[in-house]
Amino acid sequence: MVSDLFLFLLVFAQAVSVANCVTPDRREGQSTISNYEVDVRANAAPIHITGERFLSVAVDTNSLNKHWMHFNFSSAKLQTMTRALSPAYLRLGGRAGDFLIFKNPCDGSEPSTGDTGVEDPLTYLCPQDWDDINNFCSDTGLKLIFGLNLLLRTEAGGWDPDNAEHLLDYNTHDVAWELGNEPNSFKKKANITLSGSQIGIDFNLLRTVLNNRVRYVGASVYGPDIGSVGRKKTSTMLEGFLSKTNTTNATTFHSYYLNGRIATVDDFLDPETLDGLLPGQIDLVESLVSKYREPGSRVWLGETGSAFGGGAPNISDRFVAGFLFLDKLGMSARMGLDTVIRQTYYGGHYTMLDLENLDPKPDYWIAYIYKRLVGRRVLRVKITPPTTGSTPCSVKGGDKQYVRVYAHCTSTNQSGYDAGAVTLIVLNMHKNDTANITLARKLGGRTIQQYLLTPYGPEGMTSPEVNLNDSPLHLKDDTSLPEIEPVVIKRGKPMLVPPLSYGFYVVAKAKAKACLS
């Protein structure tokens, strides 16, 4: 039963380790060096291969109500930064999508913030908006995922596809589709309750509507974009959905670590924030998908950020948020997810771009470097912590994990590295301890290329800017991104990862069998 599975996961959630064992942290006190040995199984088969667009981004549908703010599709600066994240999806979805109407033609009478006097006013999608965002995606190498309005219902209680059909008949672009956003919360936001079975039936209708139009046969559909995974009612909803439809190209769920209204910097630096929720959610969704789908069926983290409610002010867009973002990428790949969609590329307190001038925030730079260095093949990692007498532990087990390591084959598309190279993602969440990391076996004793990220300026963890190897990362100009230059760690020397830092480490001449075939 789902409830029994959830209780099991809940009991063991904080014991589940997807990053690797480490020693307990000394949160305050004298700076020390702690020694770790990391063993990457570079000659074994990859444990997972992520999707081509694994790291993707989202813009909230509510941006339509604000006339996109400063998200100017014709901006050379925006196009330059976005093109650097390709290949990726751009998801246009969110709460406002469940109150969205495609209107053609738009006559200028549409209110800029929707109808007034209701909690969730209507959002109007005009043909110009549709063409603008699709042309932007085409120009920058992204693929649009668009969320249709599931709350449009017939008198009989099913989904009413009439407005969606108007959009489909107007559209000339290559688009993927969703239907509804977090249907588990419909009762709260629209006083409507839909069962998972009914939503599955609605998705079957969407597939029929698509297949009735030749150009949409085979179009990608993703869903159900369910939130609050782990609660009994949402688990029941997801199981009902999966039991009624097999029309989706991936099963999607949403996850946030924290409540943005009350989250603190210390919350962002607590390993329990990383391990206390998401691993159990991934396990639960994957177990349900495996029950109703064929082996290898894809699971997506279809919307995710550091904190719900728009993010934590002056935290979710700062350096400290990078610990959550980078660990989520490593954890999700390690646990078998195909795609992770970061909320948001632009908008809210968790924006990756400045809301006024579009300058890149720290999480943008993480994504930029990740796209260059991290490939799709995921490798198994073991780490021996510095505790005296401890035994090597795999990605499960241990106390709070302040030092976290993930490994992938290096991407050869844009990095300049040859096949066979290995990229390590390393996070040190210790406040005082430097992590002295030695690589074992296949990767031991080799030259390492370091790409270390630290906060720039006096704000420390809440800095809106970031250093790469002690030099600040900035755009060269509106059409040029900086080259990412490594610091070389000579053969036989350890990786010294400072307290409260994260980065990427490439073993260029690893000749890893997992990365050569």
Short mmCIF file of C-alpha atoms in Angstrom, two decimals:
data_model
loop_
_atom_site.label_atom_id
_atom_site.label_comp_id
_atom_site.label_asym_id
_atom_site.label_seq_id
_atom_site.Cartn_x
_atom_site.Cartn_y
_atom_site.Cartn_z
CA MET A 1 0.00 0.00 0.00
CA VAL A 2 1.11 3.58 -0.69
CA SER A 3 0.52 4.63 2.93
CA ASP A 4 2.74 1.83 4.21
CA LEU A 5 5.46 2.80 1.76
CA PHE A 6 5.23 6.42 2.82
CA LEU A 7 5.50 5.59 6.50
CA PHE A 8 8.59 3.53 5.77
CA LEU A 9 10.13 6.38 3.82
CA LEU A 10 9.22 8.91 6.47
CA VAL A 11 10.88 6.90 9.22
CA PHE A 12 14.08 6.46 7.25
CA ALA A 13 14.13 9.71 5.28
CA GLN A 14 16.91 11.33 7.23
CA ALA A 15 18.96 8.14 7.17
CA VAL A 16 18.87 8.05 3.39
CA SER A 17 22.10 9.41 2.01
CA VAL A 18 22.51 10.23 -1.60
CA ALA A 19 25.56 12.36 -1.23
CA ASN A 20 27.94 10.22 0.91
CA CYS A 21 28.93 9.74 4.58
CA VAL A 22 30.83 12.40 6.51
CA THR A 23 31.78 13.29 10.02
CA PRO A 24 29.59 15.51 12.20
CA ASP A 25 30.29 19.21 11.74
CA ARG A 26 31.82 21.59 14.21
CA ARG A 27 29.56 24.55 13.54
CA GLU A 28 31.71 27.01 15.44
CA GLY A 29 35.32 27.07 16.55
CA GLN A 30 38.87 26.86 15.25
CA SER A 31 39.42 26.16 11.58
CA THR A 32 40.73 22.66 10.90
CA ILE A 33 41.42 20.33 7.99
CA SER A 34 39.45 17.09 7.66
CA ASN A 35 40.70 14.32 5.39
CA TYR A 36 38.48 12.37 3.01
CA GLU A 37 39.15 9.65 0.48
CA VAL A 38 36.83 9.56 -2.51
CA ASP A 39 36.52 6.47 -4.68
CA VAL A 40 34.79 7.00 -8.03
CA ARG A 41 33.88 3.79 -9.83
CA ALA A 42 35.16 5.14 -13.12
CA ASN A 43 35.57 1.78 -14.83
CA ALA A 44 32.15 0.41 -13.85
CA ALA A 45 29.02 0.98 -15.91
CA PRO A 46 27.24 4.29 -15.26
CA ILE A 47 24.52 4.02 -12.65
CA HIS A 48 22.25 6.34 -14.64
CA ILE A 49 22.15 8.42 -17.81
CA THR A 50 20.25 11.69 -17.50
CA GLY A 51 18.14 13.34 -20.17
CA GLU A 52 19.73 15.57 -22.78
CA ARG A 53 18.03 18.60 -21.22
CA PHE A 54 18.60 17.46 -17.62
CA LEU A 55 19.15 20.97 -16.26
CA SER A 56 16.21 23.09 -17.43
CA VAL A 57 14.48 26.28 -16.30
CA ALA A 58 11.03 27.78 -15.82
CA VAL A 59 9.26 31.11 -16.05
CA ASP A 60 6.03 31.48 -14.11
CA THR A 61 2.82 32.03 -16.06
CA ASN A 62 2.15 34.98 -13.80
CA SER A 63 4.78 36.89 -15.80
CA LEU A 64 2.06 37.36 -18.44
CA ASN A 65 0.11 39.46 -15.96
CA LYS A 66 3.16 41.68 -15.53
CA HIS A 67 3.86 42.02 -19.26
CA TRP A 68 7.03 39.92 -18.73
CA MET A 69 8.51 42.75 -16.60
CA HIS A 70 12.10 43.20 -17.87
CA PHE A 71 12.27 39.75 -19.47
CA ASN A 72 12.77 41.31 -22.89
CA PHE A 73 12.86 38.59 -25.54
CA SER A 74 14.80 40.80 -27.96
CA SER A 75 17.52 41.59 -25.40
CA ALA A 76 20.94 40.52 -26.71
CA LYS A 77 22.06 40.02 -23.12
CA LEU A 78 19.15 37.69 -22.32
CA GLN A 79 19.58 35.75 -25.53
CA THR A 80 23.33 35.33 -24.93
CA MET A 81 22.87 33.98 -21.41
CA THR A 82 19.98 31.72 -22.37
CA ARG A 83 21.73 30.26 -25.39
CA ALA A 84 24.56 29.21 -23.07
CA LEU A 85 22.14 26.93 -21.18
CA SER A 86 21.02 25.06 -24.29
CA PRO A 87 19.93 22.31 -24.66
CA ALA A 88 17.18 22.87 -22.09
CA TYR A 89 13.45 23.14 -21.64
CA LEU A 90 11.77 26.42 -20.78
CA ARG A 91 8.62 25.65 -18.82
CA LEU A 92 5.89 28.29 -18.82
CA GLY A 93 3.61 27.16 -16.02
CA GLY A 94 2.58 27.70 -12.44
CA ARG A 95 -0.43 28.67 -10.37
CA ALA A 96 -1.59 31.36 -12.81
CA GLY A 97 -1.70 28.73 -15.54
CA ASP A 98 -4.80 27.24 -13.96
CA PHE A 99 -6.59 30.52 -14.55
CA LEU A 100 -5.24 31.10 -18.05
CA ILE A 101 -7.33 31.77 -21.16
CA PHE A 102 -5.93 31.91 -24.70
CA LYS A 103 -7.60 34.91 -26.33
CA ASN A 104 -7.47 35.49 -30.07
CA PRO A 105 -7.66 38.22 -31.00
CA CYS A 106 -6.63 40.34 -28.06
CA ASP A 107 -8.17 43.78 -28.45
CA GLY A 108 -6.27 45.69 -25.78
CA SER A 109 -9.07 45.55 -23.25
CA GLU A 110 -7.44 42.72 -21.30
CA PRO A 111 -6.53 43.90 -17.77
CA SER A 112 -2.83 43.97 -17.07
CA THR A 113 -3.26 41.96 -13.90
CA GLY A 114 -6.37 40.01 -14.81
CA ASP A 115 -9.85 40.39 -13.36
CA THR A 116 -9.97 42.06 -9.97
CA GLY A 117 -11.86 41.08 -6.86
CA VAL A 118 -10.79 37.41 -6.81
CA GLU A 119 -7.80 35.71 -5.27
CA ASP A 120 -6.57 34.27 -8.58
CA PRO A 121 -7.57 36.59 -11.44
CA LEU A 122 -7.73 35.33 -15.01
CA THR A 123 -4.52 35.39 -16.98
CA TYR A 124 -4.80 36.11 -20.69
CA LEU A 125 -2.44 34.63 -23.25
CA CYS A 126 -2.44 36.68 -26.45
CA PRO A 127 -1.11 35.51 -29.84
CA GLN A 128 1.76 37.99 -29.67
CA ASP A 129 2.87 36.64 -26.30
CA TRP A 130 2.72 33.11 -27.66
CA ASP A 131 4.77 33.89 -30.74
CA ASP A 132 7.28 35.97 -28.81
CA ILE A 133 8.17 33.29 -26.28
CA ASN A 134 8.25 30.55 -28.90
CA ASN A 135 10.51 32.57 -31.18
CA PHE A 136 12.75 33.30 -28.21
CA CYS A 137 13.01 29.56 -27.48
CA SER A 138 13.77 28.81 -31.12
CA ASP A 139 16.47 31.50 -31.24
CA THR A 140 18.19 30.31 -28.05
CA GLY A 141 17.98 26.52 -28.46
CA LEU A 142 15.30 25.86 -25.84
CA LYS A 143 12.10 23.85 -26.15
CA LEU A 144 8.94 25.31 -24.63
CA ILE A 145 6.77 23.29 -22.25
CA PHE A 146 3.41 24.98 -21.83
CA GLY A 147 0.87 24.28 -19.07
CA LEU A 148 -2.74 24.14 -20.24
CA ASN A 149 -5.62 25.05 -17.94
CA LEU A 150 -7.04 21.93 -16.25
CA LEU A 151 -9.64 23.93 -14.30
CA LEU A 152 -11.71 24.53 -17.42
CA ARG A 153 -14.43 21.92 -16.77
CA THR A 154 -17.56 20.72 -18.51
CA GLU A 155 -20.93 20.37 -16.78
CA ALA A 156 -20.32 16.62 -16.73
CA GLY A 157 -17.17 17.17 -14.67
CA GLY A 158 -14.49 16.41 -17.25
CA TRP A 159 -11.84 18.68 -18.69
CA ASP A 160 -13.12 21.11 -21.33
CA PRO A 161 -10.50 21.21 -24.13
CA ASP A 162 -12.23 23.96 -26.16
CA ASN A 163 -9.83 26.79 -25.27
CA ALA A 164 -6.80 24.51 -25.60
CA GLU A 165 -7.98 23.57 -29.09
CA HIS A 166 -8.08 27.23 -30.07
CA LEU A 167 -4.42 27.52 -29.03
CA LEU A 168 -3.45 24.29 -30.77
CA ASP A 169 -5.07 25.43 -33.99
CA TYR A 170 -3.29 28.78 -33.82
CA ASN A 171 0.13 27.38 -32.90
CA THR A 172 2.83 26.73 -35.51
CA HIS A 173 5.72 26.00 -33.11
CA ASP A 174 7.27 22.82 -31.68
CA VAL A 175 5.88 22.72 -28.14
CA ALA A 176 5.54 20.15 -25.35
CA TRP A 177 2.44 20.22 -23.17
CA GLU A 178 1.33 19.93 -19.56
CA LEU A 179 -2.20 19.92 -18.18
CA GLY A 180 -2.70 21.51 -14.78
CA ASN A 181 -0.32 22.63 -12.07
CA GLU A 182 -0.26 21.00 -8.62
CA PRO A 183 -3.81 19.58 -8.81
CA ASN A 184 -3.44 18.45 -5.21
CA SER A 185 -4.00 22.11 -4.23
CA PHE A 186 -7.08 22.78 -6.40
CA LYS A 187 -9.41 22.64 -3.40
CA LYS A 188 -7.53 25.47 -1.72
CA LYS A 189 -7.09 27.71 -4.75
CA ALA A 190 -10.28 27.03 -6.71
CA ASN A 191 -12.62 25.07 -4.39
CA ILE A 192 -12.50 22.15 -6.81
CA THR A 193 -11.47 18.61 -5.92
CA LEU A 194 -10.32 16.26 -8.67
CA SER A 195 -9.32 12.65 -8.13
CA GLY A 196 -6.16 11.26 -9.61
CA SER A 197 -8.28 8.94 -11.73
CA GLN A 198 -10.22 11.85 -13.19
CA ILE A 199 -7.01 13.72 -13.98
CA GLY A 200 -5.73 10.60 -15.74
CA ILE A 201 -8.90 10.53 -17.83
CA ASP A 202 -8.40 14.22 -18.63
CA PHE A 203 -4.87 13.48 -19.85
CA ASN A 204 -6.26 10.74 -22.10
CA LEU A 205 -8.57 13.35 -23.61
CA LEU A 206 -5.63 15.71 -24.15
CA ARG A 207 -3.78 12.98 -26.01
CA THR A 208 -6.86 12.36 -28.16
CA VAL A 209 -7.17 16.08 -28.92
CA LEU A 210 -3.50 16.15 -29.96
CA ASN A 211 -3.70 13.01 -32.07
CA ASN A 212 -6.73 14.38 -33.92
CA ARG A 213 -4.37 16.95 -35.42
CA VAL A 214 -1.69 15.45 -37.65
CA ARG A 215 1.08 17.82 -36.60
CA TYR A 216 0.61 16.93 -32.92
CA VAL A 217 0.77 13.16 -33.29
CA GLY A 218 3.69 12.16 -31.08
CA ALA A 219 3.79 15.53 -29.26
CA SER A 220 5.32 15.28 -25.78
CA VAL A 221 3.01 15.48 -22.78
CA TYR A 222 4.21 15.71 -19.17
CA GLY A 223 2.33 15.49 -15.90
CA PRO A 224 0.65 15.50 -13.48
CA ASP A 225 2.96 18.11 -11.87
CA ILE A 226 1.82 17.09 -8.42
CA GLY A 227 3.12 18.79 -5.27
CA SER A 228 3.39 17.84 -1.60
CA VAL A 229 4.63 14.36 -2.46
CA GLY A 230 4.62 12.13 0.61
CA ARG A 231 1.26 13.21 1.99
CA LYS A 232 -1.27 10.38 1.88
CA LYS A 233 -3.83 12.22 -0.27
CA THR A 234 -1.25 13.25 -2.88
CA SER A 235 0.20 9.74 -2.99
CA THR A 236 -3.33 8.43 -3.56
CA MET A 237 -3.86 11.05 -6.27
CA LEU A 238 -0.63 10.12 -8.04
CA GLU A 239 -1.43 6.41 -7.91
CA GLY A 240 -4.93 7.07 -9.27
CA PHE A 241 -3.45 9.13 -12.09
CA LEU A 242 -0.91 6.47 -13.05
CA SER A 243 -3.57 3.76 -12.97
CA LYS A 244 -5.77 5.59 -15.52
CA THR A 245 -3.36 6.96 -18.10
CA ASN A 246 -0.21 5.98 -19.91
CA THR A 247 -0.13 9.04 -22.15
CA THR A 248 2.69 11.03 -20.54
CA ASN A 249 6.28 11.01 -21.76
CA ALA A 250 7.44 11.49 -18.16
CA THR A 251 5.83 11.59 -14.73
CA THR A 252 6.40 14.97 -13.09
CA PHE A 253 6.34 16.14 -9.48
CA HIS A 254 7.28 19.36 -7.69
CA SER A 255 9.52 19.79 -4.66
CA TYR A 256 10.75 22.66 -2.49
CA TYR A 257 12.94 22.36 0.58
CA LEU A 258 11.70 25.28 2.66
CA ASN A 259 8.99 27.85 3.31
CA GLY A 260 10.29 31.06 1.75
CA ARG A 261 8.46 33.24 4.28
CA ILE A 262 10.40 31.92 7.27
CA ALA A 263 13.56 30.28 5.89
CA THR A 264 16.95 31.45 7.20
CA VAL A 265 20.52 31.26 5.96
CA ASP A 266 21.20 28.54 8.53
CA ASP A 267 18.36 26.49 7.05
CA PHE A 268 20.10 26.70 3.68
CA LEU A 269 23.34 25.45 5.28
CA ASP A 270 21.81 22.52 7.17
CA PRO A 271 22.43 19.13 5.49
CA GLU A 272 19.14 17.92 6.96
CA THR A 273 17.42 20.37 4.63
CA LEU A 274 18.94 18.47 1.72
CA ASP A 275 18.37 14.95 3.05
CA GLY A 276 15.15 15.25 5.02
CA LEU A 277 12.62 15.43 2.18
CA LEU A 278 13.71 15.06 -1.44
CA PRO A 279 15.28 11.56 -1.30
CA GLY A 280 12.07 10.09 0.11
CA GLN A 281 9.97 11.92 -2.47
CA ILE A 282 12.08 10.60 -5.34
CA ASP A 283 11.90 7.06 -3.96
CA LEU A 284 8.13 7.27 -3.55
CA VAL A 285 7.42 8.62 -7.04
CA GLU A 286 9.82 6.18 -8.68
CA SER A 287 8.25 3.26 -6.82
CA LEU A 288 4.75 4.20 -8.00
CA VAL A 289 5.92 4.76 -11.56
CA SER A 290 7.63 1.36 -11.58
CA LYS A 291 4.34 -0.19 -10.43
CA TYR A 292 2.32 1.19 -13.34
CA ARG A 293 4.88 1.83 -16.07
CA GLU A 294 7.43 -0.16 -17.99
CA PRO A 295 11.03 -0.30 -16.73
CA GLY A 296 12.98 2.79 -17.69
CA SER A 297 9.97 5.12 -17.63
CA ARG A 298 11.12 8.63 -16.95
CA VAL A 299 10.53 10.69 -13.82
CA TRP A 300 11.05 14.45 -13.77
CA LEU A 301 11.39 17.03 -11.07
CA GLY A 302 9.04 19.22 -13.08
CA GLU A 303 9.31 22.33 -10.89
CA THR A 304 11.71 22.91 -8.05
CA GLY A 305 13.48 25.64 -6.13
CA SER A 306 14.98 26.32 -2.75
CA ALA A 307 11.83 27.61 -1.05
CA PHE A 308 8.16 27.77 -1.97
CA GLY A 309 6.12 30.96 -1.90
CA GLY A 310 8.37 32.67 -4.42
CA GLY A 311 11.60 31.94 -2.56
CA ALA A 312 13.25 33.43 0.52
CA PRO A 313 13.98 37.17 0.14
CA ASN A 314 17.69 37.97 -0.15
CA ILE A 315 18.58 34.29 0.29
CA SER A 316 17.14 32.23 -2.57
CA ASP A 317 18.96 34.30 -5.19
CA ARG A 318 22.26 34.51 -3.29
CA PHE A 319 25.43 32.40 -3.06
CA VAL A 320 24.12 30.26 -0.21
CA ALA A 321 21.26 28.97 -2.37
CA GLY A 322 23.82 27.33 -4.61
CA PHE A 323 24.34 24.57 -2.03
CA LEU A 324 20.71 23.53 -2.45
CA PHE A 325 20.69 23.88 -6.23
CA LEU A 326 23.94 22.06 -6.90
CA ASP A 327 23.21 19.27 -4.43
CA LYS A 328 19.74 18.81 -5.94
CA LEU A 329 21.29 18.36 -9.37
CA GLY A 330 23.75 15.79 -8.03
CA MET A 331 21.16 13.98 -5.94
CA SER A 332 18.53 13.88 -8.68
CA ALA A 333 20.97 12.48 -11.22
CA ARG A 334 22.28 9.95 -8.71
CA MET A 335 18.75 8.76 -7.90
CA GLY A 336 17.70 8.31 -11.50
CA LEU A 337 15.70 11.41 -12.47
CA ASP A 338 15.72 12.36 -16.14
CA THR A 339 15.17 16.14 -15.91
CA VAL A 340 15.20 18.90 -13.25
CA ILE A 341 13.38 22.17 -14.01
CA ARG A 342 14.64 25.08 -11.90
CA GLN A 343 12.02 27.58 -10.70
CA THR A 344 12.59 30.31 -11.81
CA TYR A 345 14.87 31.51 -14.54
CA TYR A 346 13.30 34.95 -14.11
CA GLY A 347 10.86 36.05 -11.43
CA GLY A 348 10.37 35.96 -7.68
CA HIS A 349 12.97 35.86 -4.93
CA TYR A 350 14.50 32.69 -6.40
CA THR A 351 15.24 34.26 -9.77
CA MET A 352 18.44 33.28 -11.59
CA LEU A 353 18.58 36.70 -13.27
CA ASP A 354 18.32 40.15 -11.76
CA LEU A 355 14.75 41.39 -12.12
CA GLU A 356 15.82 44.83 -13.31
CA ASN A 357 18.99 44.51 -15.39
CA LEU A 358 19.07 40.72 -16.07
CA ASP A 359 22.53 40.36 -14.52
CA PRO A 360 23.26 36.70 -13.70
CA LYS A 361 22.81 35.55 -10.10
CA PRO A 362 24.95 32.80 -8.51
CA ASP A 363 22.63 29.97 -9.57
CA TYR A 364 22.94 31.11 -13.18
CA TRP A 365 26.71 30.71 -12.98
CA ILE A 366 26.28 27.25 -11.47
CA ALA A 367 24.06 26.29 -14.40
CA TYR A 368 26.48 27.86 -16.89
CA ILE A 369 29.46 25.89 -15.60
CA TYR A 370 27.42 22.72 -15.08
CA LYS A 371 26.36 22.78 -18.74
CA ARG A 372 29.99 22.92 -19.80
CA LEU A 373 31.55 20.38 -17.50
CA VAL A 374 28.93 17.82 -16.45
CA GLY A 375 27.92 15.05 -18.80
CA ARG A 376 24.90 12.76 -18.78
CA ARG A 377 26.56 9.61 -17.44
CA VAL A 378 26.41 9.31 -13.65
CA LEU A 379 29.10 7.41 -11.74
CA ARG A 380 29.00 5.68 -8.38
CA VAL A 381 30.95 7.36 -5.56
CA LYS A 382 32.17 6.17 -2.17
CA ILE A 383 33.74 8.43 0.42
CA THR A 384 35.68 7.51 3.53
CA PRO A 385 35.02 10.10 6.23
CA PRO A 386 37.70 11.29 8.65
CA THR A 387 36.15 9.69 11.74
CA THR A 388 38.74 7.44 13.36
CA GLY A 389 38.00 3.80 12.77
CA SER A 390 35.20 4.48 10.33
CA THR A 391 34.57 2.20 7.39
CA PRO A 392 33.96 3.30 3.82
CA CYS A 393 30.33 4.12 3.20
CA SER A 394 28.43 4.36 -0.02
CA VAL A 395 25.87 6.99 -0.92
CA LYS A 396 23.60 5.78 1.87
CA GLY A 397 24.14 6.02 5.60
CA GLY A 398 25.99 8.23 8.03
CA ASP A 399 25.35 11.36 10.04
CA LYS A 400 24.87 14.86 8.72
CA GLN A 401 26.67 15.13 5.43
CA TYR A 402 28.54 18.39 5.35
CA VAL A 403 30.90 17.25 2.60
CA ARG A 404 29.06 15.93 -0.46
CA VAL A 405 30.49 14.47 -3.64
CA TYR A 406 28.88 13.43 -6.94
CA ALA A 407 30.56 12.24 -10.13
CA HIS A 408 29.72 12.30 -13.84
CA CYS A 409 31.54 11.70 -17.05
CA THR A 410 32.71 15.09 -18.28
CA SER A 411 30.73 16.68 -21.07
CA THR A 412 32.83 16.83 -24.22
CA ASN A 413 30.47 19.08 -26.18
CA GLN A 414 31.64 22.44 -24.84
CA SER A 415 34.31 21.73 -22.24
CA GLY A 416 37.29 21.07 -24.49
CA TYR A 417 38.03 17.87 -22.55
CA ASP A 418 38.42 14.52 -24.26
CA ALA A 419 36.20 11.51 -23.72
CA GLY A 420 37.20 9.58 -20.62
CA ALA A 421 37.43 12.63 -18.36
CA VAL A 422 35.51 12.67 -15.06
CA THR A 423 33.85 15.67 -13.38
CA LEU A 424 33.33 15.74 -9.61
CA ILE A 425 30.73 18.01 -8.01
CA VAL A 426 31.93 18.84 -4.49
CA LEU A 427 30.19 20.79 -1.72
CA ASN A 428 31.72 21.67 1.65
CA MET A 429 29.01 22.88 4.05
CA HIS A 430 31.34 22.96 7.06
CA LYS A 431 31.53 26.43 8.56
CA ASN A 432 35.12 25.94 9.68
CA ASP A 433 36.65 22.78 8.24
CA THR A 434 38.58 22.64 5.00
CA ALA A 435 37.94 19.34 3.21
CA ASN A 436 41.20 17.67 2.18
CA ILE A 437 40.03 15.22 -0.49
CA THR A 438 42.23 12.51 -1.97
CA LEU A 439 41.04 10.48 -4.95
CA ALA A 440 41.46 6.72 -4.79
CA ARG A 441 42.12 3.94 -7.30
CA LYS A 442 41.50 4.85 -10.95
CA LEU A 443 41.53 8.61 -10.40
CA GLY A 444 44.28 8.70 -7.79
CA GLY A 445 47.52 10.57 -8.41
CA ARG A 446 46.30 12.42 -11.49
CA THR A 447 46.25 16.11 -12.39
CA ILE A 448 42.98 17.81 -11.47
CA GLN A 449 41.39 20.94 -12.92
CA GLN A 450 39.67 23.01 -10.21
CA TYR A 451 36.62 25.26 -10.74
CA LEU A 452 35.96 26.52 -7.21
CA LEU A 453 33.04 28.85 -6.47
CA THR A 454 33.08 31.18 -3.46
CA PRO A 455 31.10 34.31 -2.59
CA TYR A 456 32.33 37.64 -3.94
CA GLY A 457 32.27 40.71 -1.68
CA PRO A 458 31.64 41.37 2.01
CA GLU A 459 28.12 39.86 2.13
CA GLY A 460 29.50 36.33 2.34
CA MET A 461 26.74 33.72 2.06
CA THR A 462 24.19 36.33 0.99
CA SER A 463 26.36 37.75 -1.75
CA PRO A 464 24.56 38.20 -5.08
CA GLU A 465 27.86 37.58 -6.90
CA VAL A 466 30.31 34.72 -7.13
CA ASN A 467 34.02 34.11 -7.60
CA LEU A 468 35.45 31.41 -9.82
CA ASN A 469 38.87 30.48 -8.44
CA ASP A 470 39.01 33.83 -6.57
CA SER A 471 38.11 35.95 -9.61
CA PRO A 472 34.61 37.46 -9.91
CA LEU A 473 32.38 36.12 -12.67
CA HIS A 474 30.84 38.83 -14.84
CA LEU A 475 29.59 39.14 -18.39
CA LYS A 476 32.22 40.53 -20.74
CA ASP A 477 29.46 42.44 -22.51
CA ASP A 478 25.89 41.79 -23.60
CA THR A 479 27.00 39.29 -26.22
CA SER A 480 29.94 37.58 -24.49
CA LEU A 481 30.13 35.26 -21.50
CA PRO A 482 33.47 34.71 -19.74
CA GLU A 483 35.67 31.73 -20.39
CA ILE A 484 35.88 29.44 -17.39
CA GLU A 485 39.54 28.87 -16.60
CA PRO A 486 40.60 26.21 -14.10
CA VAL A 487 43.31 26.17 -11.49
CA VAL A 488 45.55 23.13 -11.94
CA ILE A 489 46.08 20.81 -8.97
CA LYS A 490 49.29 18.93 -9.67
CA ARG A 491 49.59 15.18 -9.73
CA GLY A 492 49.43 13.59 -6.32
CA LYS A 493 48.14 16.72 -4.60
CA PRO A 494 44.75 16.65 -2.79
CA MET A 495 41.76 18.84 -3.48
CA LEU A 496 41.50 21.44 -0.71
CA VAL A 497 37.89 22.62 -0.60
CA PRO A 498 37.45 25.63 1.72
CA PRO A 499 34.62 25.91 4.26
CA LEU A 500 31.28 27.04 2.81
CA SER A 501 32.23 26.59 -0.82
CA TYR A 502 31.33 24.38 -3.74
CA GLY A 503 32.73 23.64 -7.14
CA PHE A 504 33.61 21.30 -9.97
CA TYR A 505 36.79 19.25 -10.31
CA VAL A 506 37.79 17.60 -13.58
CA VAL A 507 40.17 14.67 -13.88
CA ALA A 508 41.01 15.24 -17.52
CA LYS A 509 43.20 12.19 -18.17
CA ALA A 510 41.15 9.70 -16.20
CA LYS A 511 40.50 7.47 -19.24
CA ALA A 512 37.46 6.18 -17.40
CA LYS A 513 35.98 3.18 -19.18
CA ALA A 514 32.49 4.33 -18.18
CA CYS A 515 33.09 7.50 -20.19
CA LEU A 516 34.77 6.04 -23.26
CA SER A 517 32.23 3.63 -24.74
#
